mmCIF file of C-alpha atoms in Angstrom:
data_model
loop_
_atom_site.group_PDB
_atom_site.id
_atom_site.type_symbol
_atom_site.label_atom_id
_atom_site.label_comp_id
_atom_site.label_asym_id
_atom_site.label_seq_id
_atom_site.Cartn_x
_atom_site.Cartn_y
_atom_site.Cartn_z
ATOM 1 C CA UNK A 268 50.027 85.353 -26.927
ATOM 2 C CA UNK A 269 48.326 83.834 -29.966
ATOM 3 C CA UNK A 270 44.654 83.072 -29.446
ATOM 4 C CA UNK A 271 43.760 79.400 -29.673
ATOM 5 C CA UNK A 272 41.199 78.508 -32.336
ATOM 6 C CA UNK A 273 39.060 75.884 -30.636
ATOM 7 C CA UNK A 274 37.110 73.831 -33.176
ATOM 8 C CA UNK A 275 36.693 70.737 -31.021
ATOM 9 C CA UNK A 276 32.989 71.362 -30.433
ATOM 10 C CA UNK A 277 30.366 74.078 -30.099
ATOM 11 C CA UNK A 278 30.148 73.031 -26.437
ATOM 12 C CA UNK A 279 33.323 75.044 -25.723
ATOM 13 C CA UNK A 280 31.433 78.342 -26.100
ATOM 14 C CA UNK A 281 31.343 80.734 -23.149
ATOM 15 C CA UNK A 282 28.163 82.498 -22.033
ATOM 16 C CA UNK A 283 27.682 85.938 -23.577
ATOM 17 C CA UNK A 284 27.701 89.131 -21.490
ATOM 18 C CA UNK A 285 23.916 89.282 -21.851
ATOM 19 C CA UNK A 286 23.653 85.773 -20.427
ATOM 20 C CA UNK A 287 25.865 86.630 -17.465
ATOM 21 C CA UNK A 288 23.718 89.679 -16.676
ATOM 22 C CA UNK A 289 20.527 87.643 -16.958
ATOM 23 C CA UNK A 290 21.938 84.982 -14.650
ATOM 24 C CA UNK A 291 22.931 87.551 -12.033
ATOM 25 C CA UNK A 292 19.513 89.200 -12.118
ATOM 26 C CA UNK A 293 17.346 86.066 -12.455
ATOM 27 C CA UNK A 294 14.263 85.767 -10.288
ATOM 28 C CA UNK A 295 14.352 82.297 -8.702
ATOM 29 C CA UNK A 296 12.321 79.881 -6.619
ATOM 30 C CA UNK A 297 12.196 76.169 -5.836
ATOM 31 C CA UNK A 298 11.693 74.368 -9.154
ATOM 32 C CA UNK A 299 10.873 71.011 -7.566
ATOM 33 C CA UNK A 300 7.809 72.788 -6.172
ATOM 34 C CA UNK A 301 7.246 74.407 -9.579
ATOM 35 C CA UNK A 302 7.991 77.822 -8.085
ATOM 36 C CA UNK A 303 10.949 79.056 -10.111
ATOM 37 C CA UNK A 304 9.469 81.762 -12.359
ATOM 38 C CA UNK A 305 12.467 81.867 -14.705
ATOM 39 C CA UNK A 306 12.365 78.119 -15.315
ATOM 40 C CA UNK A 307 8.604 78.299 -15.821
ATOM 41 C CA UNK A 308 9.124 81.055 -18.376
ATOM 42 C CA UNK A 309 11.795 79.058 -20.202
ATOM 43 C CA UNK A 310 9.669 75.921 -20.326
ATOM 44 C CA UNK A 311 6.714 77.861 -21.724
ATOM 45 C CA UNK A 312 8.985 79.477 -24.319
ATOM 46 C CA UNK A 313 10.447 76.122 -25.398
ATOM 47 C CA UNK A 314 6.999 74.537 -25.683
ATOM 48 C CA UNK A 315 5.848 77.461 -27.838
ATOM 49 C CA UNK A 316 8.926 77.366 -30.085
ATOM 50 C CA UNK A 317 8.568 73.610 -30.597
ATOM 51 C CA UNK A 318 4.806 73.574 -31.008
ATOM 52 C CA UNK A 319 4.269 71.192 -28.076
ATOM 53 C CA UNK A 320 1.944 71.329 -25.080
ATOM 54 C CA UNK A 321 4.653 71.445 -22.445
ATOM 55 C CA UNK A 322 8.409 71.341 -21.838
ATOM 56 C CA UNK A 323 10.831 70.461 -19.054
ATOM 57 C CA UNK A 324 14.258 71.953 -18.259
ATOM 58 C CA UNK A 325 17.032 69.398 -17.672
ATOM 59 C CA UNK A 326 20.751 69.763 -16.885
ATOM 60 C CA UNK A 327 21.986 68.010 -20.039
ATOM 61 C CA UNK A 328 20.999 66.576 -23.375
ATOM 62 C CA UNK A 329 22.022 63.108 -22.226
ATOM 63 C CA UNK A 330 19.531 63.333 -19.368
ATOM 64 C CA UNK A 331 16.922 64.715 -21.746
ATOM 65 C CA UNK A 332 17.259 61.749 -24.070
ATOM 66 C CA UNK A 333 17.366 59.275 -21.183
ATOM 67 C CA UNK A 334 14.201 60.476 -19.474
ATOM 68 C CA UNK A 335 12.432 60.673 -22.835
ATOM 69 C CA UNK A 336 13.212 57.022 -23.550
ATOM 70 C CA UNK A 337 12.220 56.034 -20.005
ATOM 71 C CA UNK A 338 8.948 57.935 -20.368
ATOM 72 C CA UNK A 339 8.039 56.040 -23.550
ATOM 73 C CA UNK A 340 9.388 52.572 -22.708
ATOM 74 C CA UNK A 341 9.284 50.095 -19.856
ATOM 75 C CA UNK A 342 11.869 47.515 -18.862
ATOM 76 C CA UNK A 343 12.333 44.971 -21.628
ATOM 77 C CA UNK A 344 10.796 47.199 -24.291
ATOM 78 C CA UNK A 345 12.706 48.013 -27.467
ATOM 79 C CA UNK A 346 13.820 51.222 -29.144
ATOM 80 C CA UNK A 347 14.845 51.462 -32.818
ATOM 81 C CA UNK A 348 17.664 53.885 -33.620
ATOM 82 C CA UNK A 349 20.555 54.417 -36.006
ATOM 83 C CA UNK A 350 23.934 52.780 -35.598
ATOM 84 C CA UNK A 351 25.558 56.241 -35.634
ATOM 85 C CA UNK A 352 23.135 57.795 -33.124
ATOM 86 C CA UNK A 353 24.451 59.910 -30.261
ATOM 87 C CA UNK A 354 22.150 57.982 -27.893
ATOM 88 C CA UNK A 355 23.837 54.754 -28.965
ATOM 89 C CA UNK A 356 27.465 55.946 -29.030
ATOM 90 C CA UNK A 357 27.926 58.654 -26.429
ATOM 91 C CA UNK A 358 25.413 58.263 -23.601
ATOM 92 C CA UNK A 359 26.937 55.276 -21.764
ATOM 93 C CA UNK A 360 24.104 52.969 -22.739
ATOM 94 C CA UNK A 361 21.939 54.712 -20.157
ATOM 95 C CA UNK A 362 18.640 53.555 -21.623
ATOM 96 C CA UNK A 363 19.705 49.931 -21.153
ATOM 97 C CA UNK A 364 21.701 50.403 -17.952
ATOM 98 C CA UNK A 365 19.119 52.510 -16.128
ATOM 99 C CA UNK A 366 15.857 51.647 -17.853
ATOM 100 C CA UNK A 367 16.372 48.127 -19.167
ATOM 101 C CA UNK A 368 15.351 49.332 -22.636
ATOM 102 C CA UNK A 369 16.726 47.236 -25.492
ATOM 103 C CA UNK A 370 18.375 49.262 -28.296
ATOM 104 C CA UNK A 371 18.001 47.761 -31.760
ATOM 105 C CA UNK A 372 20.296 49.560 -34.154
ATOM 106 C CA UNK A 373 19.775 49.965 -37.881
ATOM 107 C CA UNK A 374 22.244 51.456 -40.385
ATOM 108 C CA UNK A 375 22.224 55.209 -40.771
ATOM 109 C CA UNK A 376 22.505 56.427 -44.335
ATOM 110 C CA UNK A 377 25.209 59.060 -44.973
ATOM 111 C CA UNK A 378 22.580 61.797 -44.515
ATOM 112 C CA UNK A 379 21.619 60.500 -41.069
ATOM 113 C CA UNK A 380 18.323 58.939 -42.115
ATOM 114 C CA UNK A 381 17.351 55.303 -41.573
ATOM 115 C CA UNK A 382 15.765 53.492 -44.498
ATOM 116 C CA UNK A 383 11.990 53.491 -44.030
ATOM 117 C CA UNK A 384 11.587 49.900 -45.222
ATOM 118 C CA UNK A 385 14.237 48.745 -42.767
ATOM 119 C CA UNK A 386 12.511 50.642 -39.967
ATOM 120 C CA UNK A 387 9.171 49.096 -40.819
ATOM 121 C CA UNK A 388 10.709 45.624 -41.078
ATOM 122 C CA UNK A 389 12.405 45.949 -37.699
ATOM 123 C CA UNK A 390 9.201 46.582 -35.756
ATOM 124 C CA UNK A 391 8.475 43.419 -33.792
ATOM 125 C CA UNK A 392 5.167 41.648 -33.948
ATOM 126 C CA UNK A 393 3.301 40.238 -30.963
ATOM 127 C CA UNK A 394 5.566 37.294 -30.199
ATOM 128 C CA UNK A 395 6.677 36.200 -26.743
ATOM 129 C CA UNK A 396 10.201 35.566 -28.047
ATOM 130 C CA UNK A 397 10.799 39.265 -28.810
ATOM 131 C CA UNK A 398 10.940 42.526 -26.903
ATOM 132 C CA UNK A 399 8.023 44.848 -27.655
ATOM 133 C CA UNK A 400 9.005 47.683 -29.988
ATOM 134 C CA UNK A 401 7.781 50.958 -28.458
ATOM 135 C CA UNK A 402 9.939 53.771 -29.827
ATOM 136 C CA UNK A 403 11.810 55.110 -32.861
ATOM 137 C CA UNK A 404 14.583 57.631 -32.179
ATOM 138 C CA UNK A 405 15.967 60.000 -34.828
ATOM 139 C CA UNK A 406 18.720 62.627 -34.572
ATOM 140 C CA UNK A 407 18.569 66.075 -36.229
ATOM 141 C CA UNK A 408 21.079 67.446 -37.033
ATOM 142 C CA UNK A 409 23.024 64.208 -37.082
ATOM 143 C CA UNK A 410 26.419 64.578 -35.420
ATOM 144 C CA UNK A 411 28.302 61.496 -36.628
ATOM 145 C CA UNK A 412 26.846 61.900 -40.118
ATOM 146 C CA UNK A 413 28.464 65.307 -40.463
ATOM 147 C CA UNK A 414 25.816 67.621 -39.063
ATOM 148 C CA UNK A 415 23.416 66.615 -41.820
ATOM 149 C CA UNK A 416 19.807 67.819 -41.718
ATOM 150 C CA UNK A 417 16.942 65.340 -41.997
ATOM 151 C CA UNK A 418 14.446 66.304 -44.738
ATOM 152 C CA UNK A 419 10.985 67.291 -43.569
ATOM 153 C CA UNK A 420 9.198 64.721 -45.710
ATOM 154 C CA UNK A 421 11.389 61.993 -44.219
ATOM 155 C CA UNK A 422 10.586 63.003 -40.630
ATOM 156 C CA UNK A 423 6.892 63.163 -41.500
ATOM 157 C CA UNK A 424 7.072 59.700 -43.055
ATOM 158 C CA UNK A 425 8.750 58.216 -39.968
ATOM 159 C CA UNK A 426 6.113 59.844 -37.780
ATOM 160 C CA UNK A 427 3.351 58.380 -39.928
ATOM 161 C CA UNK A 428 4.970 54.936 -39.719
ATOM 162 C CA UNK A 429 5.222 55.200 -35.941
ATOM 163 C CA UNK A 430 1.570 56.194 -35.573
ATOM 164 C CA UNK A 431 0.385 53.476 -37.923
ATOM 165 C CA UNK A 432 2.249 50.839 -35.917
ATOM 166 C CA UNK A 433 1.406 52.156 -32.464
ATOM 167 C CA UNK A 434 4.926 53.446 -31.703
ATOM 168 C CA UNK A 435 6.237 56.769 -30.424
ATOM 169 C CA UNK A 436 8.813 58.969 -32.194
ATOM 170 C CA UNK A 437 11.530 60.797 -30.260
ATOM 171 C CA UNK A 438 13.869 63.282 -31.928
ATOM 172 C CA UNK A 439 17.270 63.978 -30.400
ATOM 173 C CA UNK A 440 17.402 67.621 -31.456
ATOM 174 C CA UNK A 441 20.536 68.723 -29.622
ATOM 175 C CA UNK A 442 21.264 70.882 -32.681
ATOM 176 C CA UNK A 443 17.682 71.206 -33.909
ATOM 177 C CA UNK A 444 18.155 74.993 -34.011
ATOM 178 C CA UNK A 445 20.892 74.493 -36.618
ATOM 179 C CA UNK A 446 18.589 72.285 -38.669
ATOM 180 C CA UNK A 447 15.810 74.889 -38.564
ATOM 181 C CA UNK A 448 18.142 77.676 -39.684
ATOM 182 C CA UNK A 449 19.627 75.521 -42.454
ATOM 183 C CA UNK A 450 16.189 74.642 -43.821
ATOM 184 C CA UNK A 451 14.634 78.039 -43.228
ATOM 185 C CA UNK A 452 11.823 76.358 -41.289
ATOM 186 C CA UNK A 453 10.484 76.819 -37.777
ATOM 187 C CA UNK A 454 11.721 74.357 -35.147
ATOM 188 C CA UNK A 455 8.085 73.427 -34.534
ATOM 189 C CA UNK A 456 7.693 72.292 -38.141
ATOM 190 C CA UNK A 457 10.743 70.048 -37.836
ATOM 191 C CA UNK A 458 9.269 68.166 -34.870
ATOM 192 C CA UNK A 459 5.576 68.269 -35.765
ATOM 193 C CA UNK A 460 5.574 64.500 -36.330
ATOM 194 C CA UNK A 461 7.426 63.721 -33.086
ATOM 195 C CA UNK A 462 5.905 62.685 -29.773
ATOM 196 C CA UNK A 463 8.915 64.068 -27.923
ATOM 197 C CA UNK A 464 12.022 66.101 -28.649
ATOM 198 C CA UNK A 465 15.146 67.070 -26.742
ATOM 199 C CA UNK A 466 16.977 70.333 -27.489
ATOM 200 C CA UNK A 467 20.213 71.787 -26.191
ATOM 201 C CA UNK A 468 21.108 75.340 -25.162
ATOM 202 C CA UNK A 469 24.818 74.813 -24.415
ATOM 203 C CA UNK A 470 26.104 73.994 -27.895
ATOM 204 C CA UNK A 471 25.751 76.515 -30.704
ATOM 205 C CA UNK A 472 23.456 78.719 -28.610
ATOM 206 C CA UNK A 473 26.298 79.214 -26.078
ATOM 207 C CA UNK A 474 24.415 78.930 -22.789
ATOM 208 C CA UNK A 475 26.638 77.483 -20.050
ATOM 209 C CA UNK A 476 24.298 74.638 -19.009
ATOM 210 C CA UNK A 477 21.059 73.043 -19.961
ATOM 211 C CA UNK A 478 18.687 71.284 -22.316
ATOM 212 C CA UNK A 479 14.949 70.722 -22.475
ATOM 213 C CA UNK A 480 12.501 68.059 -23.529
ATOM 214 C CA UNK A 481 9.082 68.818 -24.967
ATOM 215 C CA UNK A 482 5.932 66.902 -25.814
ATOM 216 C CA UNK A 483 2.389 66.429 -24.593
ATOM 217 C CA UNK A 484 1.412 67.384 -21.051
ATOM 218 C CA UNK A 485 1.106 63.708 -20.178
ATOM 219 C CA UNK A 486 4.580 62.984 -21.580
ATOM 220 C CA UNK A 487 6.076 65.854 -19.573
ATOM 221 C CA UNK A 488 4.323 64.618 -16.437
ATOM 222 C CA UNK A 489 6.073 61.262 -16.841
ATOM 223 C CA UNK A 490 9.356 62.934 -17.853
ATOM 224 C CA UNK A 491 9.293 65.069 -14.695
ATOM 225 C CA UNK A 492 9.023 61.906 -12.614
ATOM 226 C CA UNK A 493 11.895 60.316 -14.556
ATOM 227 C CA UNK A 494 14.005 63.477 -14.115
ATOM 228 C CA UNK A 495 13.551 63.253 -10.358
ATOM 229 C CA UNK A 496 14.402 59.559 -10.366
ATOM 230 C CA UNK A 497 17.747 60.065 -12.101
ATOM 231 C CA UNK A 498 18.693 63.008 -9.874
ATOM 232 C CA UNK A 499 17.712 65.884 -12.109
ATOM 233 C CA UNK A 500 15.351 67.713 -9.768
ATOM 234 C CA UNK A 501 16.832 71.186 -9.210
ATOM 235 C CA UNK A 502 15.994 73.965 -6.812
ATOM 236 C CA UNK A 503 16.799 77.631 -7.600
ATOM 237 C CA UNK A 504 17.951 76.770 -11.110
ATOM 238 C CA UNK A 505 16.486 79.893 -12.669
ATOM 239 C CA UNK A 506 20.039 81.250 -12.820
ATOM 240 C CA UNK A 507 20.671 78.590 -15.492
ATOM 241 C CA UNK A 508 17.334 78.994 -17.233
ATOM 242 C CA UNK A 509 17.960 82.735 -17.555
ATOM 243 C CA UNK A 510 20.962 82.091 -19.796
ATOM 244 C CA UNK A 511 18.954 79.609 -21.853
ATOM 245 C CA UNK A 512 16.239 82.226 -22.433
ATOM 246 C CA UNK A 513 18.851 84.661 -23.749
ATOM 247 C CA UNK A 514 20.215 81.854 -25.937
ATOM 248 C CA UNK A 515 16.808 81.251 -27.497
ATOM 249 C CA UNK A 516 16.033 84.926 -27.983
ATOM 250 C CA UNK A 517 19.417 86.132 -29.248
ATOM 251 C CA UNK A 518 21.537 83.257 -30.557
ATOM 252 C CA UNK A 519 19.414 81.184 -32.958
ATOM 253 C CA UNK A 520 19.333 83.377 -36.061
ATOM 254 C CA UNK A 521 23.076 83.945 -35.976
ATOM 255 C CA UNK A 522 23.712 80.187 -36.451
ATOM 256 C CA UNK A 523 23.663 80.937 -40.190
ATOM 257 C CA UNK A 524 27.052 82.607 -39.698
ATOM 258 C CA UNK A 525 28.459 79.382 -38.207
ATOM 259 C CA UNK A 526 27.142 77.445 -41.191
ATOM 260 C CA UNK A 527 28.813 79.870 -43.601
ATOM 261 C CA UNK A 528 32.109 79.520 -41.748
ATOM 262 C CA UNK A 529 31.829 75.736 -41.865
ATOM 263 C CA UNK A 530 31.234 75.796 -45.622
ATOM 264 C CA UNK A 531 34.267 78.022 -46.141
ATOM 265 C CA UNK A 532 36.356 75.705 -43.984
ATOM 266 C CA UNK A 533 35.128 72.663 -45.899
ATOM 267 C CA UNK A 534 35.898 74.156 -49.314
ATOM 268 C CA UNK A 535 39.324 75.268 -48.136
ATOM 269 C CA UNK A 536 40.211 71.889 -46.626
ATOM 270 C CA UNK A 537 39.053 70.084 -49.761
ATOM 271 C CA UNK A 538 41.678 72.013 -51.750
ATOM 272 C CA UNK A 539 44.579 70.994 -49.489
ATOM 273 C CA UNK A 540 46.747 68.080 -50.590
ATOM 274 C CA UNK A 541 46.472 65.231 -48.111
ATOM 275 C CA UNK A 542 42.854 65.984 -47.148
ATOM 276 C CA UNK A 543 39.771 64.153 -48.410
ATOM 277 C CA UNK A 544 36.440 65.927 -48.034
ATOM 278 C CA UNK A 545 33.282 66.475 -50.068
ATOM 279 C CA UNK A 546 32.127 70.030 -49.237
ATOM 280 C CA UNK A 547 28.628 69.232 -50.473
ATOM 281 C CA UNK A 548 28.089 67.128 -47.349
ATOM 282 C CA UNK A 549 28.570 70.120 -45.039
ATOM 283 C CA UNK A 550 25.112 71.501 -44.287
ATOM 284 C CA UNK A 551 25.445 73.109 -40.860
ATOM 285 C CA UNK A 552 28.344 73.762 -38.465
ATOM 286 C CA UNK A 553 30.087 70.368 -38.411
ATOM 287 C CA UNK A 554 32.928 69.436 -40.765
ATOM 288 C CA UNK A 555 34.339 65.911 -40.915
ATOM 289 C CA UNK A 556 37.364 65.171 -43.074
ATOM 290 C CA UNK A 557 39.976 62.462 -43.597
ATOM 291 C CA UNK A 558 43.747 62.851 -43.668
ATOM 292 C CA UNK A 559 45.130 60.730 -46.513
ATOM 293 C CA UNK A 560 48.742 61.883 -46.664
ATOM 294 C CA UNK A 561 51.122 58.923 -46.285
ATOM 295 C CA UNK A 562 52.685 58.779 -42.848
ATOM 296 C CA UNK A 563 49.891 60.770 -41.234
ATOM 297 C CA UNK A 564 46.876 59.751 -39.199
ATOM 298 C CA UNK A 565 44.205 61.715 -37.380
ATOM 299 C CA UNK A 566 45.898 61.688 -33.982
ATOM 300 C CA UNK A 567 49.170 62.949 -35.474
ATOM 301 C CA UNK A 568 47.447 65.751 -37.373
ATOM 302 C CA UNK A 569 45.355 66.735 -34.360
ATOM 303 C CA UNK A 570 48.474 66.969 -32.198
ATOM 304 C CA UNK A 571 50.374 68.931 -34.844
ATOM 305 C CA UNK A 572 47.516 71.415 -35.219
ATOM 306 C CA UNK A 573 47.196 71.820 -31.457
ATOM 307 C CA UNK A 574 50.884 72.735 -31.283
ATOM 308 C CA UNK A 575 50.109 75.563 -33.737
ATOM 309 C CA UNK A 576 47.063 76.786 -31.806
ATOM 310 C CA UNK A 577 44.237 75.001 -33.658
ATOM 311 C CA UNK A 578 42.214 72.407 -31.769
ATOM 312 C CA UNK A 579 40.246 69.696 -33.567
ATOM 313 C CA UNK A 580 39.108 66.277 -32.384
ATOM 314 C CA UNK A 581 40.330 63.109 -34.050
ATOM 315 C CA UNK A 582 37.268 60.860 -34.266
ATOM 316 C CA UNK A 583 38.730 57.833 -36.014
ATOM 317 C CA UNK A 584 42.064 56.505 -37.243
ATOM 318 C CA UNK A 585 42.140 58.993 -40.133
ATOM 319 C CA UNK A 586 39.083 61.181 -39.483
ATOM 320 C CA UNK A 587 38.895 64.559 -37.752
ATOM 321 C CA UNK A 588 35.996 66.824 -36.826
ATOM 322 C CA UNK A 589 35.844 70.614 -36.720
ATOM 323 C CA UNK A 590 32.815 72.473 -35.353
ATOM 324 C CA UNK A 591 32.206 76.183 -35.854
ATOM 325 C CA UNK A 592 30.472 78.396 -33.279
ATOM 326 C CA UNK A 593 29.978 82.021 -32.313
ATOM 327 C CA UNK A 594 33.538 82.421 -30.985
ATOM 328 C CA UNK A 595 34.997 81.464 -34.384
ATOM 329 C CA UNK A 596 35.429 84.317 -36.870
ATOM 330 C CA UNK A 597 36.005 84.379 -40.612
ATOM 331 C CA UNK A 598 39.626 85.317 -39.882
ATOM 332 C CA UNK A 599 39.950 82.233 -37.653
ATOM 333 C CA UNK A 600 38.809 80.047 -40.540
ATOM 334 C CA UNK A 601 41.414 81.516 -42.882
ATOM 335 C CA UNK A 602 44.133 81.125 -40.261
ATOM 336 C CA UNK A 603 43.079 77.512 -39.686
ATOM 337 C CA UNK A 604 43.350 76.720 -43.390
ATOM 338 C CA UNK A 605 46.789 78.302 -43.558
ATOM 339 C CA UNK A 606 47.974 76.259 -40.572
ATOM 340 C CA UNK A 607 46.543 72.960 -41.827
ATOM 341 C CA UNK A 608 48.239 73.426 -45.203
ATOM 342 C CA UNK A 609 51.553 74.376 -43.604
ATOM 343 C CA UNK A 610 51.483 71.444 -41.160
ATOM 344 C CA UNK A 611 50.766 68.902 -43.896
ATOM 345 C CA UNK A 612 53.587 70.350 -45.979
ATOM 346 C CA UNK A 613 56.171 69.415 -43.332
#
């Protein structure tokens, strides 16, 4: 049977043998009482890697972002974020639905950044007609902007703006590890200007479950309360944290291989008739492209590729997304290109 090449997302990765062994052998305790030694070890490791005082293990990145927003904002407060942000598009409006936090969206540039002047102009003054602006949220890498990496000087500038105006800065760093590898910088440097950050272990790092948030000890104290409130208090969850520790220790550096595969895929797709793609926009492991062949749309191409054993998500009428990860080899990329070309020739 031909092996399926699954490029839908890096969330489809399976835990490695080392992760499975670590999970089976994990020392556990009751985390709600703070007694799970494996979770405590993971949280200390995350805080160290991100240069923050403390960290908190959570089941998902969506919960991590939600409790971060709830820890910074009260009901009726306002958060500024991009119109292409994952928090805005893919998290069921949880900040508004659960926390009563008003999202004010501003246009993302193609690289995922938000214009600094627009950010500054959107911060509300002290006026009883308006919600109080409390938070700016950035995303790095930026999913819907093609896995682009935010420049360090830009993040620093947003952090400086937030401090000057009495706001907090949260970074949705679900793929922060990819950004660090792409820039050749430490993850801590990428979030030095942030008051809080969420990171994921179950995407490119291949752990089966889990994310974390990090920030000051006071922020984590509030975030722990918010985690409990939304049902995220876990008991002997060290079996999950054990896999995340392996992910951090063994799977970060190899993300460069995923980036190389994504660049090869992008260059190959750009040379296929009926595909529109600028390879220069591919900086990490996410490749967006448009099908422009008459008579074809994204759903049709996605279905045709799936029939040939290649899975990609259609994300718009004519746009598809492919995401590389540790289960995708160089040979898989070449086979994918061959199949895409053959399908569009029919």
